[in-house]
Short mmCIF file of C-alpha atoms and ligand atoms in Angstrom, two decimals:
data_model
loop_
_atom_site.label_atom_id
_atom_site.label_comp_id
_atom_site.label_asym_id
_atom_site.label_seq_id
_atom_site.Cartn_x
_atom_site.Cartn_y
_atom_site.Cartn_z
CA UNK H 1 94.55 133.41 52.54
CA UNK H 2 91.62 131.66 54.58
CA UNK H 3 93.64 129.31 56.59
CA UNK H 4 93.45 130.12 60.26
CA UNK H 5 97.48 130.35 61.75
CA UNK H 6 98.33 128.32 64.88
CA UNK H 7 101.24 129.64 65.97
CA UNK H 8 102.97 127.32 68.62
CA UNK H 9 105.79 129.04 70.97
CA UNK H 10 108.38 126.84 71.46
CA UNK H 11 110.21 128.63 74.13
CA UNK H 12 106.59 128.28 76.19
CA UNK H 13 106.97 124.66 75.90
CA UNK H 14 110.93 124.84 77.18
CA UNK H 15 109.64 126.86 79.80
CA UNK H 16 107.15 124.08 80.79
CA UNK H 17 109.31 121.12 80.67
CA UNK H 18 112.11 123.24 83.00
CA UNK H 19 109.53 124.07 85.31
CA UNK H 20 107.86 121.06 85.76
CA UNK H 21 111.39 119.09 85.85
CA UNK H 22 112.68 121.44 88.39
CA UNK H 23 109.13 120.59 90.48
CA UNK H 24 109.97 116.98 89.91
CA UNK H 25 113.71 116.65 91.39
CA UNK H 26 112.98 119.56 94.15
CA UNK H 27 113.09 117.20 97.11
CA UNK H 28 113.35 113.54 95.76
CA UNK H 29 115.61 113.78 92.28
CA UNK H 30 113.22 112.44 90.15
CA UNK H 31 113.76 113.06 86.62
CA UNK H 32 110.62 114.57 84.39
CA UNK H 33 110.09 112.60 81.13
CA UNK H 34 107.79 114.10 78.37
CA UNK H 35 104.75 112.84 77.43
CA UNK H 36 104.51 113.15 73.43
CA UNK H 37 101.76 110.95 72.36
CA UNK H 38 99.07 111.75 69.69
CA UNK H 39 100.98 113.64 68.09
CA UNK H 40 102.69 115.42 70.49
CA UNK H 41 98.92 116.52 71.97
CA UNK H 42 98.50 117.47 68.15
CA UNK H 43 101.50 119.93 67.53
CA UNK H 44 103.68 117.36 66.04
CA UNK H 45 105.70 115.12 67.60
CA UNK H 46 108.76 115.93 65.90
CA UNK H 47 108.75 119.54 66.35
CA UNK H 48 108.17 118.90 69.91
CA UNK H 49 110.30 116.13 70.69
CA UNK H 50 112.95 117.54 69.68
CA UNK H 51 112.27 120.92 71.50
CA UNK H 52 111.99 118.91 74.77
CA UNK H 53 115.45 116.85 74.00
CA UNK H 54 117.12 120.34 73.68
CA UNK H 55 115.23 121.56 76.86
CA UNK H 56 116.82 118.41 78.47
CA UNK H 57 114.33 115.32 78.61
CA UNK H 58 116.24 112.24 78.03
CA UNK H 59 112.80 109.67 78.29
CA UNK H 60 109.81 110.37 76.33
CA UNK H 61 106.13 108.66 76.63
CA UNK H 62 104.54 107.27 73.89
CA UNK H 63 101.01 105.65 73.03
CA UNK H 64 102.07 103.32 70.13
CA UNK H 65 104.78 101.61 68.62
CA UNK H 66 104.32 103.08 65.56
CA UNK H 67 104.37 106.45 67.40
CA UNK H 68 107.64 105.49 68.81
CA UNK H 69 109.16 104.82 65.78
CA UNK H 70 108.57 108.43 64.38
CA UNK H 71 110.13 109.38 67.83
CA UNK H 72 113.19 107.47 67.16
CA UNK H 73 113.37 108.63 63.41
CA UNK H 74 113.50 112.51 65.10
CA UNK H 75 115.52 111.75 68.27
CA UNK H 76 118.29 109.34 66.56
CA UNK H 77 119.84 106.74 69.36
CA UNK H 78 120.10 107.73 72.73
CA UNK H 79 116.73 108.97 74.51
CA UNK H 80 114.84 106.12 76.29
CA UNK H 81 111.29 105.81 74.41
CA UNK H 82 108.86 104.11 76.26
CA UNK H 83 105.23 102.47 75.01
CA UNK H 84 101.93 102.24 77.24
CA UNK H 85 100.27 100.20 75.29
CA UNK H 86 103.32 97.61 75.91
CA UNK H 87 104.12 94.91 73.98
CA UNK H 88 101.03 93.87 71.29
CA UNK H 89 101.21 90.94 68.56
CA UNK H 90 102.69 92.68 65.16
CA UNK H 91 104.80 94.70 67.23
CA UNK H 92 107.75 92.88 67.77
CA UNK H 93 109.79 94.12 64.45
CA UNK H 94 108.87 97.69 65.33
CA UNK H 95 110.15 97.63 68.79
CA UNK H 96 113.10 95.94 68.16
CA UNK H 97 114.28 98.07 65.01
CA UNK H 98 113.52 101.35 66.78
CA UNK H 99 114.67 100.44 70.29
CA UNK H 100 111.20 100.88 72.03
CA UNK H 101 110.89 100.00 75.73
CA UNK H 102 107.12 98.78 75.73
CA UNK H 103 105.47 98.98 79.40
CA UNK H 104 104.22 95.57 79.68
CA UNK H 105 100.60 95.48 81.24
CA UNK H 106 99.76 91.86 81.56
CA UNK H 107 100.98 88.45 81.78
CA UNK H 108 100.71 87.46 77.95
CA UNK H 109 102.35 90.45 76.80
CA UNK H 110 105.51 89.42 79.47
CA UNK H 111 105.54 86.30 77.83
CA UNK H 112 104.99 87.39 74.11
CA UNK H 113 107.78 89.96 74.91
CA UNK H 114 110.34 87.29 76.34
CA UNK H 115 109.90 85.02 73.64
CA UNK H 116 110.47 87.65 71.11
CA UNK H 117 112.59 89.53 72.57
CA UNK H 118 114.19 87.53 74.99
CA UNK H 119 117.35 90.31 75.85
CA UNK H 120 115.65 93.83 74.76
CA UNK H 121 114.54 96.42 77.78
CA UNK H 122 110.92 96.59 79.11
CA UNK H 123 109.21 98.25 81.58
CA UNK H 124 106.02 97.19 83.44
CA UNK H 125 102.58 99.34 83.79
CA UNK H 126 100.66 98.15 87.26
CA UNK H 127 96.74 98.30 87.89
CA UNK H 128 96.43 100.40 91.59
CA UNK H 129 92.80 101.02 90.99
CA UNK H 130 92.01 102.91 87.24
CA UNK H 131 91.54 99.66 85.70
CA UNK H 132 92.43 101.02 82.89
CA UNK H 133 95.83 99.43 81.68
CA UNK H 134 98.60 97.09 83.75
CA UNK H 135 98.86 94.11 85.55
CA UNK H 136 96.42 92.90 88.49
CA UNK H 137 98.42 92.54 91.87
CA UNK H 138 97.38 88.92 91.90
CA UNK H 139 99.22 88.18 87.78
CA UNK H 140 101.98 90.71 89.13
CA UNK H 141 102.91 88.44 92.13
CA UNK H 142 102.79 85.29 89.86
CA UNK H 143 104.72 87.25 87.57
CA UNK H 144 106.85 89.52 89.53
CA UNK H 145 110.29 87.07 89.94
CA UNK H 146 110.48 87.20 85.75
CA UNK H 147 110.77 90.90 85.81
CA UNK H 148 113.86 92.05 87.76
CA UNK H 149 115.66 93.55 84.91
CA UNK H 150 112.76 95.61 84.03
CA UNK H 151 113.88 99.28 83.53
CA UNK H 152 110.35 100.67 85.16
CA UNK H 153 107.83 100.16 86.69
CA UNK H 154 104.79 102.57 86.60
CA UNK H 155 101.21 103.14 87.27
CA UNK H 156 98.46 105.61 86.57
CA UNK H 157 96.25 108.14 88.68
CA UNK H 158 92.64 108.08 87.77
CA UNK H 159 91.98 111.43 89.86
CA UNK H 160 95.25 113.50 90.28
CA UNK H 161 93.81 116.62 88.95
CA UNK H 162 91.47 116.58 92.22
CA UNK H 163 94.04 117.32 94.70
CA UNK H 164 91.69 116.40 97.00
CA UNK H 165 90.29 113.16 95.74
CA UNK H 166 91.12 110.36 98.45
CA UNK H 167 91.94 107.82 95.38
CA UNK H 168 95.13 109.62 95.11
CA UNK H 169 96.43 108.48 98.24
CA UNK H 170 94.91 105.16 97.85
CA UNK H 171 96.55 104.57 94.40
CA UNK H 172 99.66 105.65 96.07
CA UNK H 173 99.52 103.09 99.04
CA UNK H 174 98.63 100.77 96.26
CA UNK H 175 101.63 101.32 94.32
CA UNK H 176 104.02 101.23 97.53
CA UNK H 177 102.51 98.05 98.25
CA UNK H 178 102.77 96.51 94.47
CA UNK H 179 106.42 97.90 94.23
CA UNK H 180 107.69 97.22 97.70
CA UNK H 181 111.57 95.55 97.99
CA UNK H 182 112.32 96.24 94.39
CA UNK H 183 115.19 98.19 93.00
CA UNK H 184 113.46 98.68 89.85
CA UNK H 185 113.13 103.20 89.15
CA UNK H 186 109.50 104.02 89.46
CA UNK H 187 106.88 106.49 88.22
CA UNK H 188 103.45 107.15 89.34
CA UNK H 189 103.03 110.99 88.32
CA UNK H 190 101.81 112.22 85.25
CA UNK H 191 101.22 116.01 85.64
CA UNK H 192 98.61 116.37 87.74
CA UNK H 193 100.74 114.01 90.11
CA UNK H 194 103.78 115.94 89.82
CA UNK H 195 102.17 118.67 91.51
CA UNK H 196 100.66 116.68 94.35
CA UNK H 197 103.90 116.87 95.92
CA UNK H 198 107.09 115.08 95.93
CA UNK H 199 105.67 111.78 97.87
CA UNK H 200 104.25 110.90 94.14
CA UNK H 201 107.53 111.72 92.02
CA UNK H 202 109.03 108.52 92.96
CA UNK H 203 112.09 108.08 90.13
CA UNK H 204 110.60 109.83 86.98
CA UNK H 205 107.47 111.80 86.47
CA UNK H 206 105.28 111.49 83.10
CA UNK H 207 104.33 115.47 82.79
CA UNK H 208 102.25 115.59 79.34
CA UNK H 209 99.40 117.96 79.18
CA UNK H 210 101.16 120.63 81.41
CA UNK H 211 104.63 121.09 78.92
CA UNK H 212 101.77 122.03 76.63
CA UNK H 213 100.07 124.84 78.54
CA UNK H 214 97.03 122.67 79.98
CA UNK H 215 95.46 122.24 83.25
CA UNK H 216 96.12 121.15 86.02
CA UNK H 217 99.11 122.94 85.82
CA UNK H 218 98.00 126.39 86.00
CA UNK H 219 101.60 128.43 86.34
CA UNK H 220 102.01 126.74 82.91
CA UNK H 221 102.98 128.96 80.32
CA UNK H 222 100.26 128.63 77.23
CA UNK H 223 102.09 127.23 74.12
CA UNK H 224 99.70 127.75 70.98
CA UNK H 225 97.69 130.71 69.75
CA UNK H 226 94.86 130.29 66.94
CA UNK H 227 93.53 133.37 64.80
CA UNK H 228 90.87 132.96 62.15
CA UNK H 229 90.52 134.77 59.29
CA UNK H 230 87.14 136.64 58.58
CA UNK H 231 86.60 136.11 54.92
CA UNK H 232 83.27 138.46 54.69
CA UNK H 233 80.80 141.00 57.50
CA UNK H 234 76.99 141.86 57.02
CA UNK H 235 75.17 143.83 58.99
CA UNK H 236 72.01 141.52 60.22
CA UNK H 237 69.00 142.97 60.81
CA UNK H 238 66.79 142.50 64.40
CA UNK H 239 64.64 139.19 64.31
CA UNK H 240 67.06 137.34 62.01
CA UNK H 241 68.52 133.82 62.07
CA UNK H 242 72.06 132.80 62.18
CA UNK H 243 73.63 129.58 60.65
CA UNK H 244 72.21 125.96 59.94
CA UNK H 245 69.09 125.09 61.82
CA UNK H 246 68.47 129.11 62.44
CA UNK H 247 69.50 128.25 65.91
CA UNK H 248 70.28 132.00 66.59
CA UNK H 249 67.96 134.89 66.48
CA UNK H 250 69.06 138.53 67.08
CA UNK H 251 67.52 140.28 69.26
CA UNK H 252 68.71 143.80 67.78
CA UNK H 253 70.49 144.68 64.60
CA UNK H 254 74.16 142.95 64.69
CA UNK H 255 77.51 143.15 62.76
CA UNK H 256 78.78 139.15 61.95
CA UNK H 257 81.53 138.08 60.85
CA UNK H 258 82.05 134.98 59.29
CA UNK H 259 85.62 133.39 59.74
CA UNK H 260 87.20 130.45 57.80
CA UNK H 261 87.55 127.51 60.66
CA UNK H 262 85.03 125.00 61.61
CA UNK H 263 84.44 121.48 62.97
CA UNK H 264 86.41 120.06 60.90
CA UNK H 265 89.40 121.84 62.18
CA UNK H 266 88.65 120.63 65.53
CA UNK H 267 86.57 123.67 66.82
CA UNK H 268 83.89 121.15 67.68
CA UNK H 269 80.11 121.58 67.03
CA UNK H 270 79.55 121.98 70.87
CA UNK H 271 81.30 125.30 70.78
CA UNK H 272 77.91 126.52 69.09
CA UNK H 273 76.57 129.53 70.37
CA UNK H 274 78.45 129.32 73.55
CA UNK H 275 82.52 130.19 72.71
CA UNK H 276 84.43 133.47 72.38
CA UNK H 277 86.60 135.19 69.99
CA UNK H 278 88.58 138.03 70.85
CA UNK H 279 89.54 141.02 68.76
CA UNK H 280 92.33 142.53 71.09
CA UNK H 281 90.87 143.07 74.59
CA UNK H 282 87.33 142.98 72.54
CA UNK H 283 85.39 139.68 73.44
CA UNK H 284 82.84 138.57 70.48
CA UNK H 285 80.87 135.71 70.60
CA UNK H 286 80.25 132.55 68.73
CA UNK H 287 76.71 133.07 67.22
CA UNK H 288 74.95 129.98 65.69
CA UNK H 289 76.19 126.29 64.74
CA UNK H 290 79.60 125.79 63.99
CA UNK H 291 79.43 124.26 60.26
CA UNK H 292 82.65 122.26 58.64
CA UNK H 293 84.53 124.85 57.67
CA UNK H 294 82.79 128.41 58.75
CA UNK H 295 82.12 130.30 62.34
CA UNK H 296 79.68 132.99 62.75
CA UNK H 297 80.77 135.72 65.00
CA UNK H 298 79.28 138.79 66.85
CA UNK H 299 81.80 141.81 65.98
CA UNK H 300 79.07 144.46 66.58
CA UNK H 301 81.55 145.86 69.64
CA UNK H 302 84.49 145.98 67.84
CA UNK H 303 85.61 149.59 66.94
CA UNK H 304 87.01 148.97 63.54
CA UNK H 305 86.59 145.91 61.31
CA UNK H 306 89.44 143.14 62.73
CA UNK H 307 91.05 141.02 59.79
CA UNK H 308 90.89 137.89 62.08
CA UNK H 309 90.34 137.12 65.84
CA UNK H 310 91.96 134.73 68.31
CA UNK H 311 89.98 131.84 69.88
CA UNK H 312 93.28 130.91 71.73
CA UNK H 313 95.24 133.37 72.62
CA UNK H 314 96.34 135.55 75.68
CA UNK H 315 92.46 135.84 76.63
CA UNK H 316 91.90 132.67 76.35
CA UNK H 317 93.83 129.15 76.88
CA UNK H 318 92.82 125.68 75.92
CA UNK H 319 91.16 124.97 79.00
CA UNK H 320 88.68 128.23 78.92
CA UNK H 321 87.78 127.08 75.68
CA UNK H 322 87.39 123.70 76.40
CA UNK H 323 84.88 124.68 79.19
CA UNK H 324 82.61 126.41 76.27
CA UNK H 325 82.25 122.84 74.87
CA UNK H 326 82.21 120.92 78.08
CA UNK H 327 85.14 119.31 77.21
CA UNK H 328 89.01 119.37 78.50
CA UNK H 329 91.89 121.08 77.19
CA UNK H 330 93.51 117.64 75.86
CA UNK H 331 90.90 117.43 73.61
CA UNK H 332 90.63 120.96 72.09
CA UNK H 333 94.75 120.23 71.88
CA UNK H 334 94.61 117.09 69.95
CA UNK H 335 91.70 118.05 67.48
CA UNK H 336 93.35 120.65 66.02
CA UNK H 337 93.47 120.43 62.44
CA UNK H 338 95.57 120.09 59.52
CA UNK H 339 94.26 123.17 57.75
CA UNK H 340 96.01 125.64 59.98
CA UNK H 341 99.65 127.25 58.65
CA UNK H 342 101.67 125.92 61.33
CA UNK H 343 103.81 128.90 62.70
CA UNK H 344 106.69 128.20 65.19
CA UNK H 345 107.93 130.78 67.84
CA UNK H 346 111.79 129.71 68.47
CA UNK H 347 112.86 131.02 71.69
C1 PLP K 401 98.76 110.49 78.88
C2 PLP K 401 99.48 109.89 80.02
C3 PLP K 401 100.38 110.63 80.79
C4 PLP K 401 100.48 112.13 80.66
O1 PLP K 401 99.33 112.68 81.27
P1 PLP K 401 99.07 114.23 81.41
O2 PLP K 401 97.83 114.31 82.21
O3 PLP K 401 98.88 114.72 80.01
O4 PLP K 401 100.25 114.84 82.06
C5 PLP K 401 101.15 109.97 81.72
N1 PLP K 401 100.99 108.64 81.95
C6 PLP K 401 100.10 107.90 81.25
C7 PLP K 401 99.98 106.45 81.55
C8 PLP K 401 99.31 108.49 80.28
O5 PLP K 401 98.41 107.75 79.62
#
């Protein structure tokens, strides 16, 4: 078989949401939601939503409506499933028939949401200085007296995985100010703000990356492993070339193996020449370009000919991988491919 196996341990993931919801309600009772967009960070949203209801998280985070909907269509009635991108024309049917609660992020989509909708639950998503989504203080004001039976209200930090950063605090004073003599529950934490500290829990945190092994949370437990399969080795002589564009040259003889994974299973052409494979405790490299579906690997210090080698595994997690490619774990996460037999660890 040369399909690579990404095996994804659910009991990590259980392990993630308890810790980071047990960080969360320490000193202020917030609740953790989960974060299941794309996909679930591309190991299915299913699978995973329904590994986080069991584990106890009663709201969940979407991207989409349509994402919502395949939420719903797991979870049944009952969890709270919430929409960043809010309310958006077409969406109306979807987020009534599947219960969504979309986080409204600007005046129109209050209004196009009212008129729709006129008795259905929303929440609302405030600008404190990404710019990214939400409404501006000055529509929020204007608006702010047609809201009070929203369920949330939430914002976004642009720099919470820099502890240090001083937009943290900013955003925070931001969102004090913004959300000041409301009842309305509030969120400002995704996971990098759930472990700034309890002043950012507020009423529910938004952990996603973290319940999946990722940084910033580094006690996380790491949820998938990858092994490759090597369909054929050749010994290469000194002064040879390696892969398209004969980017690699040996410098003495080498042993390479040539495993069935490539770009187009989300191990990304910037891995080239610069990633890691491990055999065991045995690191080999990545020699060459990464092509579609192939890797070229440097086994020459392996003691016996491996079958397959890990690129994520117990030596390395998404985010040492993701620093081969100068990119972040999220992304390694959600590029994984379709290729892969799917393996599930139940706890
Ligand atoms: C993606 C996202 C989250 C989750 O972020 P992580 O860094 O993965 O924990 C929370 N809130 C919003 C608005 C998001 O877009």
């Amino acid at each position: 078989m040369a399909t690579g196996t990404l095996t994804i341990d659910l009991g990590a993931l259980t392990a993630n949401y308890r810790a980071l919801a047990a960080m969360s309600s320490a000193e202020t009772s917030a609740e953790a939601s989960a974060v299941v967009k794309a996909d679930g960070y591309g190991l299915g949203a299913a699978l995973v939503a329904k590994t986080l209801a069991k584990a106890g998280a009663r709201r969940f985070f979407v991207a989409t409506a349509e994402e919502g909907v395949t939420i719903r269509q797991t979870l049944g009635q009952g969890p709270e499933i919430n929409v960043f991108s809010g309310h958006m024309a077409g969406d109306t049917t979807l987020i009534r028939n599947a219960h969504l609660t979309p986080m409204l992020n600007a005046p129109e989509q209050l209004t196009r949401h009212q008129n729709a909708l006129p008795d259905h639950p929303f929440g609302v998503q405030l600008n404190t200085g990404m710019n990214r989504l939400g409404f501006e203080p000055a529509d929020w004001a204007a608006c702010r007296d047609h809201t009070t039976n929203a369920t949330l209200l939430m914002s976004h930090l642009a720099c919470a995985d820099m502890a240090d950063h001083p937009q943290n605090a900013a955003q925070l004073s931001a969102f004090h100010a913004l959300t000041a003599g409301t009842d309305t529950p509030k969120s400002l934490a995704a996971t990098g703000g759930t472990l700034l500290g309890p002043d950012y829990h507020f009423d529910l945190t938004r952990p996603g990356i973290g319940l999946y092994g990722g940084a910033p949370f580094i006690d996380a437990q790491p949820v998938v492993r990858l092994s490759l399969p090597i369909i054929q080795t050749r010994d290469v002589a000194q002064g040879e070339t390696i892969g398209y564009a004969a980017t690699y040259t040996t410098q003495t003889p080498r042993k390479i193996a040539t495993l069935s994974a490539g770009y187009a299973d989300g191990l990304i052409r910037a891995m080239s020449s610069n990633a890691t494979l491990w055999h065991g405790d045995t690191p080999c490299p990545l020699v060459g370009r990464v092509s579609m579906d192939l890797l070229t690997v440097d086994i020459t210090d392996c003691t016996d000919t491996p079958e397959h080698l890990d690129i994520l595994g117990p030596h390395q997690t998404i985010d040492t991988l993701a620093a081969a490619a100068n990119t972040i774990g999220y992304e390694i996460l959600t590029s994984l491919g379709r290729r892969y037999t799917r393996k599930v660890i139940t706890p």
